[in-house]
CSV table of C-alpha atoms and ligand atoms in Angstrom, one decimal:
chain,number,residue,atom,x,y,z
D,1,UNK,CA,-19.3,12.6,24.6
D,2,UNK,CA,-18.8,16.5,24.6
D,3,UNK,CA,-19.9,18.6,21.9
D,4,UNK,CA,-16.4,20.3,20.8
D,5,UNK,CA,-15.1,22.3,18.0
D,6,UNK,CA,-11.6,22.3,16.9
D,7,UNK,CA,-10.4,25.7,18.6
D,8,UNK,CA,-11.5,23.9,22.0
D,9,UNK,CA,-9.0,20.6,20.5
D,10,UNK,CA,-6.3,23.4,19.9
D,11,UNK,CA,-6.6,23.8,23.6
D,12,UNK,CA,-6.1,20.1,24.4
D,13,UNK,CA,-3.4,19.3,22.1
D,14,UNK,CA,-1.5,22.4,23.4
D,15,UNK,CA,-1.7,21.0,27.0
D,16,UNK,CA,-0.5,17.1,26.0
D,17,UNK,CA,2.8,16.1,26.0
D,18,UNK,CA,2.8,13.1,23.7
D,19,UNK,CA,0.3,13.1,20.9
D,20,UNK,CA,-0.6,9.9,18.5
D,21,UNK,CA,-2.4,9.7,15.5
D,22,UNK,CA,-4.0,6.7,13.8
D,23,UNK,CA,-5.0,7.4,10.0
D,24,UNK,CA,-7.0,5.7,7.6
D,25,UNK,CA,-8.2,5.6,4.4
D,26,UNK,CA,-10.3,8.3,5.0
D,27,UNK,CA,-8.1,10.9,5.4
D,28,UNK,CA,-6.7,9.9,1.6
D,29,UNK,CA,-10.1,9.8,0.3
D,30,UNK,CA,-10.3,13.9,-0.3
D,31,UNK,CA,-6.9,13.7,-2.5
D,32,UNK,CA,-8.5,11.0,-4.5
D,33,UNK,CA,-7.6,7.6,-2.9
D,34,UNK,CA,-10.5,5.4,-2.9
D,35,UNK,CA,-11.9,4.1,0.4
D,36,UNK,CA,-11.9,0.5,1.1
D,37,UNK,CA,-15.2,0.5,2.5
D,38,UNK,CA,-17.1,2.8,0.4
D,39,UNK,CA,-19.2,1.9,-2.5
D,40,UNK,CA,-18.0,3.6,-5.6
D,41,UNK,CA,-15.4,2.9,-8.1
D,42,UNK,CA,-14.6,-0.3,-10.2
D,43,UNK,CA,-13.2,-2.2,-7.7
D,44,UNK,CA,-15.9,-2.0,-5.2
D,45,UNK,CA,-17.7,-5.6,-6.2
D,46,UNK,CA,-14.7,-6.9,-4.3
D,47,UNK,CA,-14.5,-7.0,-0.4
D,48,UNK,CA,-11.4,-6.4,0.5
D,49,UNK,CA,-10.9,-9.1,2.7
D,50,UNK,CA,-11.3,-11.4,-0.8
D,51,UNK,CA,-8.4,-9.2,-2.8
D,52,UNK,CA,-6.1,-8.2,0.3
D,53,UNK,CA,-4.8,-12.0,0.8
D,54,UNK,CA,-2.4,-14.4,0.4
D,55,UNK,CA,-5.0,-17.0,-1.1
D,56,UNK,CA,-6.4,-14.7,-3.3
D,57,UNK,CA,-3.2,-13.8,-4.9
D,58,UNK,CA,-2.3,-17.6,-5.3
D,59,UNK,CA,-5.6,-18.8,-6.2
D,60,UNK,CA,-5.8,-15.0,-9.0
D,61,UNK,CA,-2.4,-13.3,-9.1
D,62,UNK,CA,-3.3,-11.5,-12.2
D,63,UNK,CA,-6.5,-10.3,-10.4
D,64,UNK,CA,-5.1,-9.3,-7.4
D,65,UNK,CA,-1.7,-7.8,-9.7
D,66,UNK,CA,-4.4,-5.6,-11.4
D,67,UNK,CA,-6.0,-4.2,-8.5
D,68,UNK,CA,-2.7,-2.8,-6.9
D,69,UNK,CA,-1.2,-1.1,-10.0
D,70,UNK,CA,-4.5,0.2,-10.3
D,71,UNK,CA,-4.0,1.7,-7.0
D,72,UNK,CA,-0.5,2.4,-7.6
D,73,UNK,CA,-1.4,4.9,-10.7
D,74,UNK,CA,-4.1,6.2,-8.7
D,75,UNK,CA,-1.4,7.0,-5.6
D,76,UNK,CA,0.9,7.9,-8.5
D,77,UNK,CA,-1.5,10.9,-9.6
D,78,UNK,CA,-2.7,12.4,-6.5
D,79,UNK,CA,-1.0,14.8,-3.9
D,80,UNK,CA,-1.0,15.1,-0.1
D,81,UNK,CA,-4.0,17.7,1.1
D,82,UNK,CA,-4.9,20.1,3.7
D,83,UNK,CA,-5.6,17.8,6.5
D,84,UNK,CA,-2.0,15.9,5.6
D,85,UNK,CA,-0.4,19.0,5.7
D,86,UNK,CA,-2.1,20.3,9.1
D,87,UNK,CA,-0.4,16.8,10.6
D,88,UNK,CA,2.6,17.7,9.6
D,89,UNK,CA,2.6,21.1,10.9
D,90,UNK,CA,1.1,20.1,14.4
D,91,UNK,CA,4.1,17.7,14.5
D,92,UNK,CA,6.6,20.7,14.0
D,93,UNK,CA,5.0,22.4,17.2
D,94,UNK,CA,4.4,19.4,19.5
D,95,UNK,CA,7.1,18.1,21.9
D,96,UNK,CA,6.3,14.4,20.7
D,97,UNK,CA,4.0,12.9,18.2
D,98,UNK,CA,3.8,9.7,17.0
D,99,UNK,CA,1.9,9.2,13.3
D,100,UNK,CA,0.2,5.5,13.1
D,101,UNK,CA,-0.7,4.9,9.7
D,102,UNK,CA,-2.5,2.2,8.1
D,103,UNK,CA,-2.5,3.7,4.9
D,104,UNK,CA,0.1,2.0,1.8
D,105,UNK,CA,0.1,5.4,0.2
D,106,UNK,CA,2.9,7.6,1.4
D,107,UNK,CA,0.7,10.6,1.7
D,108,UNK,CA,2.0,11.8,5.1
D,109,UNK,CA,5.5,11.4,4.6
D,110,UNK,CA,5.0,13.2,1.0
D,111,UNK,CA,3.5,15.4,3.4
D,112,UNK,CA,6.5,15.7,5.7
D,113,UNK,CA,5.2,14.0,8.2
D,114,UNK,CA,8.4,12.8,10.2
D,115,UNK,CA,8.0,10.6,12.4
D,116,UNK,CA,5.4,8.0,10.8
D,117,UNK,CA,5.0,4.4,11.6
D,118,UNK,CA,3.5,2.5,8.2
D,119,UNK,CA,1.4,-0.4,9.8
D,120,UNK,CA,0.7,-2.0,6.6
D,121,UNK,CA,3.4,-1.7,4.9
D,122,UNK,CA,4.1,0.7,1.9
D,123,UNK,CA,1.9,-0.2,-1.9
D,124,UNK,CA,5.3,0.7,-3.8
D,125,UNK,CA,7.5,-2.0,-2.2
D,126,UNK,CA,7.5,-5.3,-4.1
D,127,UNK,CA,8.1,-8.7,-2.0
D,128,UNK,CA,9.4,-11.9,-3.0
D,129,UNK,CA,6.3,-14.6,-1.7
D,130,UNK,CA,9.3,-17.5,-1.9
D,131,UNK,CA,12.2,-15.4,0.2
D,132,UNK,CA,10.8,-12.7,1.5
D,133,UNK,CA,13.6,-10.0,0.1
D,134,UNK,CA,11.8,-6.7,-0.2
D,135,UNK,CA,12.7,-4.0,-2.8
D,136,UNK,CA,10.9,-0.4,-3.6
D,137,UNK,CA,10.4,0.0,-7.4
D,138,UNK,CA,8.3,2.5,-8.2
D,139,UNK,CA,9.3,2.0,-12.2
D,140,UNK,CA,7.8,-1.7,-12.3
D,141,UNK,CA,4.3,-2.0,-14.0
D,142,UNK,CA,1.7,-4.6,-14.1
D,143,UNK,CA,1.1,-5.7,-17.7
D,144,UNK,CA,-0.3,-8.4,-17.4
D,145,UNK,CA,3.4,-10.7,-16.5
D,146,UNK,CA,3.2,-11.4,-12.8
D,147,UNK,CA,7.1,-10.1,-12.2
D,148,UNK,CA,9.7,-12.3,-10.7
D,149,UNK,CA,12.2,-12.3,-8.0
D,150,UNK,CA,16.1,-13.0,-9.0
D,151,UNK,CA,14.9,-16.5,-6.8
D,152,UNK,CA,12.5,-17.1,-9.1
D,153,UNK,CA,9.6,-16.7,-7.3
D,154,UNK,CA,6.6,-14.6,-7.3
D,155,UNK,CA,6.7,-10.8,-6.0
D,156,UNK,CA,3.6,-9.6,-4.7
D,157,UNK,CA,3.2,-6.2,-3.7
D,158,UNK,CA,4.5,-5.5,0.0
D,159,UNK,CA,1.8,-4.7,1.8
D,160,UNK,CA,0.2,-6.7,4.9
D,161,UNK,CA,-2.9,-8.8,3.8
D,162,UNK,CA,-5.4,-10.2,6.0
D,163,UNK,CA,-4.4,-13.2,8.2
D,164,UNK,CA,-0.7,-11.7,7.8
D,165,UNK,CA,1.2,-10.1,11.1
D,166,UNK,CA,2.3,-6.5,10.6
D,167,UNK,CA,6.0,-5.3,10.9
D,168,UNK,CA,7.0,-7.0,14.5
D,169,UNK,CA,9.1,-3.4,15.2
D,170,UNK,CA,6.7,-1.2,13.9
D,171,UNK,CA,3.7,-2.8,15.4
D,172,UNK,CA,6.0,-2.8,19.3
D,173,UNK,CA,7.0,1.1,18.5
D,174,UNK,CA,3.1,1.9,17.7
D,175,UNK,CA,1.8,0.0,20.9
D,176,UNK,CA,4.5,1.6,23.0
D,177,UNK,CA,3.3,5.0,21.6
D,178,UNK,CA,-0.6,4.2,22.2
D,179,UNK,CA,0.1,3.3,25.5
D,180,UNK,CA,2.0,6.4,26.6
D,181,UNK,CA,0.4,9.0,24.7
D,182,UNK,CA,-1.8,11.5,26.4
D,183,UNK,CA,-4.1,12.4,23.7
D,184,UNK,CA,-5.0,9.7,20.9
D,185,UNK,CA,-6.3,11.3,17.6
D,186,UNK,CA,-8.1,8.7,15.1
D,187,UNK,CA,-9.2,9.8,11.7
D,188,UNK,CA,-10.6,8.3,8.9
D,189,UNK,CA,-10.7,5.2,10.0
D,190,UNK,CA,-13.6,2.6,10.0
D,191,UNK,CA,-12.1,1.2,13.0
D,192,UNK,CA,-12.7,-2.5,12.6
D,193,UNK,CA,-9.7,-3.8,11.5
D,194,UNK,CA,-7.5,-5.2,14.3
D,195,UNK,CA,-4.6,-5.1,15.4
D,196,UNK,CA,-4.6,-1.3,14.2
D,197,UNK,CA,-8.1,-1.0,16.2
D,198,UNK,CA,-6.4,-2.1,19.3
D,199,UNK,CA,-4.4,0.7,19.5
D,200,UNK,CA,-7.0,3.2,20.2
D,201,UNK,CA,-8.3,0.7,22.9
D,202,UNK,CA,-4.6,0.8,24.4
D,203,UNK,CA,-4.9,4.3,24.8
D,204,UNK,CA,-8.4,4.8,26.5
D,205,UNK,CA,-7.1,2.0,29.1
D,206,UNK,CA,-4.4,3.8,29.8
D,207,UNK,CA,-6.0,7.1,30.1
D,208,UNK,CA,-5.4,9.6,27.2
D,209,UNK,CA,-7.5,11.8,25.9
D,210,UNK,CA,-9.6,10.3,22.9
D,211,UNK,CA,-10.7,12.6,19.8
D,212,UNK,CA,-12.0,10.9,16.6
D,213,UNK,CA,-12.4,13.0,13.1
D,214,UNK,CA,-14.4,10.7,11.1
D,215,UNK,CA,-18.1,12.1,9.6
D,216,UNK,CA,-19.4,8.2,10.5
D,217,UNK,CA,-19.3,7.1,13.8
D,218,UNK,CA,-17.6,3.9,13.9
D,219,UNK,CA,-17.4,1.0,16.9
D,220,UNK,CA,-15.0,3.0,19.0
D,221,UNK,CA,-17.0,6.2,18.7
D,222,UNK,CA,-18.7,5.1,22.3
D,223,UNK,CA,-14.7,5.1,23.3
D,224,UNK,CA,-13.9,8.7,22.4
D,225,UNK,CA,-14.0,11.2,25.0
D,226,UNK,CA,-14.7,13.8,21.4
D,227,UNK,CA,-16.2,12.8,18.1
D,228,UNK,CA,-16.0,15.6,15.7
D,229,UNK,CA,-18.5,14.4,12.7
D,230,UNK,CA,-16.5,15.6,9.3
D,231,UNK,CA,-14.0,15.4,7.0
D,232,UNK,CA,-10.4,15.5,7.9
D,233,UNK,CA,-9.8,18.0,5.5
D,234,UNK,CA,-11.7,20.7,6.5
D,235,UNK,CA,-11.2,19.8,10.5
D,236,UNK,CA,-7.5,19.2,10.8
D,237,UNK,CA,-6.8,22.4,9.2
D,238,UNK,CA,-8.7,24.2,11.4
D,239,UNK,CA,-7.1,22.4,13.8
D,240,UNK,CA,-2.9,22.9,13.1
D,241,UNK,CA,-4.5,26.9,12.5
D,242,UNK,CA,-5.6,27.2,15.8
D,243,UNK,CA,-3.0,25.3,17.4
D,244,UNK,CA,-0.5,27.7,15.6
D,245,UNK,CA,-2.0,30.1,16.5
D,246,UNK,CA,-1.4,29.1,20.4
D,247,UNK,CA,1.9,28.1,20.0
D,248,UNK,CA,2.7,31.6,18.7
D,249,UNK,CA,0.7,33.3,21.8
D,250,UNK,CA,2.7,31.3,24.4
D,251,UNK,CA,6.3,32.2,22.2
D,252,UNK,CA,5.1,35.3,23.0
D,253,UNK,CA,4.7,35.4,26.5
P,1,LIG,C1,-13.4,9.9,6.3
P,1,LIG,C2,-13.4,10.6,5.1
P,1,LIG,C3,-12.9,11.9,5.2
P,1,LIG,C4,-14.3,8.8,4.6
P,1,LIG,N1,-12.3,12.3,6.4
P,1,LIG,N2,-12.8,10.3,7.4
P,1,LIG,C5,-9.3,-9.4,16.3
P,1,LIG,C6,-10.7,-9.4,16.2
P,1,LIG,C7,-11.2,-9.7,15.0
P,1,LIG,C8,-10.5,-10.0,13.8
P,1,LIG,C9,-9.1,-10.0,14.0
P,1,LIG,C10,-8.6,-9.7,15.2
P,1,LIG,N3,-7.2,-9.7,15.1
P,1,LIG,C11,-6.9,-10.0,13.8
P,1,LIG,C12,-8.0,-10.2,13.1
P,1,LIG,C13,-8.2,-10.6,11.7
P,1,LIG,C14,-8.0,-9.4,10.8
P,1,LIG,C15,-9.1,-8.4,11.0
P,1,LIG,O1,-8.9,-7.4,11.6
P,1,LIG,N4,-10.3,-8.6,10.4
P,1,LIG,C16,-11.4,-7.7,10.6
P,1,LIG,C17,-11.9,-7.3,9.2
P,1,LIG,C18,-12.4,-8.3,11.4
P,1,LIG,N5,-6.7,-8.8,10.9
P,1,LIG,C19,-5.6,-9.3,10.3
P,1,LIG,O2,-5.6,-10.3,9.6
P,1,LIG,C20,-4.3,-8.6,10.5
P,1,LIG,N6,-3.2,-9.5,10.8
P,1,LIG,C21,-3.1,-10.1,12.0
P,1,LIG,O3,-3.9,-9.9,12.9
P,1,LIG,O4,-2.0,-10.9,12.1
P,1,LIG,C22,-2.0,-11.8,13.3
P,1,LIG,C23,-2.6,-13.1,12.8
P,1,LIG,C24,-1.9,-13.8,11.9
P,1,LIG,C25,-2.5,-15.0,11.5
P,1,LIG,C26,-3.7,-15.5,12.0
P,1,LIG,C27,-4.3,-14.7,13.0
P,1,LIG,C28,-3.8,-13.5,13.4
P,1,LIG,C29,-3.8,-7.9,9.2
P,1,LIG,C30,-4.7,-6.9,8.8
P,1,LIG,C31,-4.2,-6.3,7.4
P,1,LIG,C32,-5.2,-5.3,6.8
P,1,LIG,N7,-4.8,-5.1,5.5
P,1,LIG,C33,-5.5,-4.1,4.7
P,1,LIG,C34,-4.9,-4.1,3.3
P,1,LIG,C35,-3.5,-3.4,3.3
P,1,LIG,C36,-2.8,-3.5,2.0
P,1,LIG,C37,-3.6,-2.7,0.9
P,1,LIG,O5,-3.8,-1.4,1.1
P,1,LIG,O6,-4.0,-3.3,0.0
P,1,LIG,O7,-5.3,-2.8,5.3
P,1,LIG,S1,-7.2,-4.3,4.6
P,1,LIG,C38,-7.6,-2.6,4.7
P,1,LIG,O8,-8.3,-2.3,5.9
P,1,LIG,C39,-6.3,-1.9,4.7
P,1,LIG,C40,-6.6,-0.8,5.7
P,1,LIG,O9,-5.4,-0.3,6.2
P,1,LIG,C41,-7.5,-1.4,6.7
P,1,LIG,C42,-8.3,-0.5,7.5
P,1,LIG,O10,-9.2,0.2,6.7
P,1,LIG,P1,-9.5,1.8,7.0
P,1,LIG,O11,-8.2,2.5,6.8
P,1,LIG,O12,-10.1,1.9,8.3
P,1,LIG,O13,-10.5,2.1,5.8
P,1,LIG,P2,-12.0,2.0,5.6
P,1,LIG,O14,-12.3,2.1,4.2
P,1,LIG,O15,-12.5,0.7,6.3
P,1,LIG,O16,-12.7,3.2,6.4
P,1,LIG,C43,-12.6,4.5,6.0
P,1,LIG,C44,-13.1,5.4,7.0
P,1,LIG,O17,-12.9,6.8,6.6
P,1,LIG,C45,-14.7,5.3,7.2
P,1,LIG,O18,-15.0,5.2,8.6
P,1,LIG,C46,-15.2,6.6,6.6
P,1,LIG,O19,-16.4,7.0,7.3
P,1,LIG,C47,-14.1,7.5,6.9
P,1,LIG,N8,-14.0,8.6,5.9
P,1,LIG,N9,-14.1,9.9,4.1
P,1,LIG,C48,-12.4,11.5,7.4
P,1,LIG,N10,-12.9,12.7,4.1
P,2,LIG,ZN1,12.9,-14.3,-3.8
């Protein structure tokens, strides 16, 4: 591990020709998006292995129903930040990036993030458990009625929950990306939940570049060729400013 500061990551991303990012809840927390790891808020007696699954929805529907709108009016309230923004911008100036995202929340693309692959799916879809047919209805609220499909059976929200398998096409154009990207960026994310972990793994065996932004280190920390200990949204800022900045240099020339 290298001790780096962004400017010196300007310089890298400049010279890399595809760049991937994998987000996490982390870089939500600073507009207000609870973690799912961290230890505040009301919902943090529950795991979320015991409220993101199928069997906890069938065995508590109206448990599990109340968590996400709770989630939803949080997501509802807040507003991309800094570090959302700085990805944004890097992906204006970079010949290719690939955004991986784990989050439900939409922040990159209200971002305008373009090119973003949603891993686990998006919190504002609902999903018929009986047929499958998705629809996006940002209107619907929880009240207590768990809402019904026009088939009659239950909608759940359309996220992927633990034991499910994530988007086959999304999940193919994110390993594709991780294994032919030079430079692999991971931020604010824990790290431990798979197959989203794997991706960073992908990339280090194939030989890109591995930075993590996280101010924990996490089990792929030992992986990363730079760790840079804070919060995404003071560093990626820094970052997409001094990256700019070089982009503007080279115009230049
Ligand atoms: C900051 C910060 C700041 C704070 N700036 N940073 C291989 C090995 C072991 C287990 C498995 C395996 N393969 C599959 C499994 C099982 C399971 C799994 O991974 N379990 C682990 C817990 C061990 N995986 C699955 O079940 C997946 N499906 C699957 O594999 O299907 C195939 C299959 C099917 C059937 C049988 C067997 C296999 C599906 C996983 C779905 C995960 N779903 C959730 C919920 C999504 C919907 C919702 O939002 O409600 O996804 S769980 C939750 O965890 C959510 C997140 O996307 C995901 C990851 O969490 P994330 O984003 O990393 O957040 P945190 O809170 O953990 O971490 C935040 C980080 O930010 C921390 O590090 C902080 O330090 C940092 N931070 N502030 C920067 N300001
Ligand atoms: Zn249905």
């Amino acid at each position: 591990m290298q001790a780096i500061i962004p400017c010196d990551i300007a310089y890298i991303i400049k010279n890399k020709e595809h760049t991937v990012v994998l987000s996490g809840a982390g870089i939500s927390a600073e507009s207000g998006v609870p973690t799912f790891r961290g230890t505040d808020g009301l919902w943090s007696k529950y795991r979320p292995e015991e409220l993101a699954c199928e069997q906890a929805f069938l065995a508590d529907p109206e448990l599990v129903w109340s968590w996400y709108q709770y989630r939803r009016d949080v997501i509802k309230s807040v507003k991309p930040h800094a570090g959302h923004l700085a990805l944004a911008s890097i992906e204006s100036l970079s010949p290719q990036f690939t955004l991986i995202t784990q989050n439900v929340d939409g922040l990159h693309v209200r971002a305008g993030s373009r090119r973003v692959l949603e891993l686990h799916g998006n919190i504002m879809v609902n999903k018929c458990h009986s047929c499958g047919e998705e629809t996006r209805d940002e209107e619907f609220r929880f009240a207590g009625e768990i809402p019904k499909c026009r088939c009659g059976g239950m909608l759940r929200p359309g996220v992927v929950w633990f034991g499910e398998s994530l988007p086959v096409d999304v999940l193919e154009q994110a390993i594709t990306a991780a294994g032919s990207c030079d430079l692999f960026i991971s931020v604010g994310t824990s790290s431990i939940v798979y197959p989203a972990a794997s991706l960073l793994e992908i990339a280090h065996e194939k030989g890109a570049v591995i930075l993590e932004i996280n101010p924990e280190t996490t089990p792929h920390t030992r992986l990363a060729d730079y760790h840079l200990s804070g919060s995404a949204g003071q560093i990626l800022p820094v970052l997409a400013d001094a990256y700019k900045s070089l982009h503007s240099q080279t115009a230049g020339d």
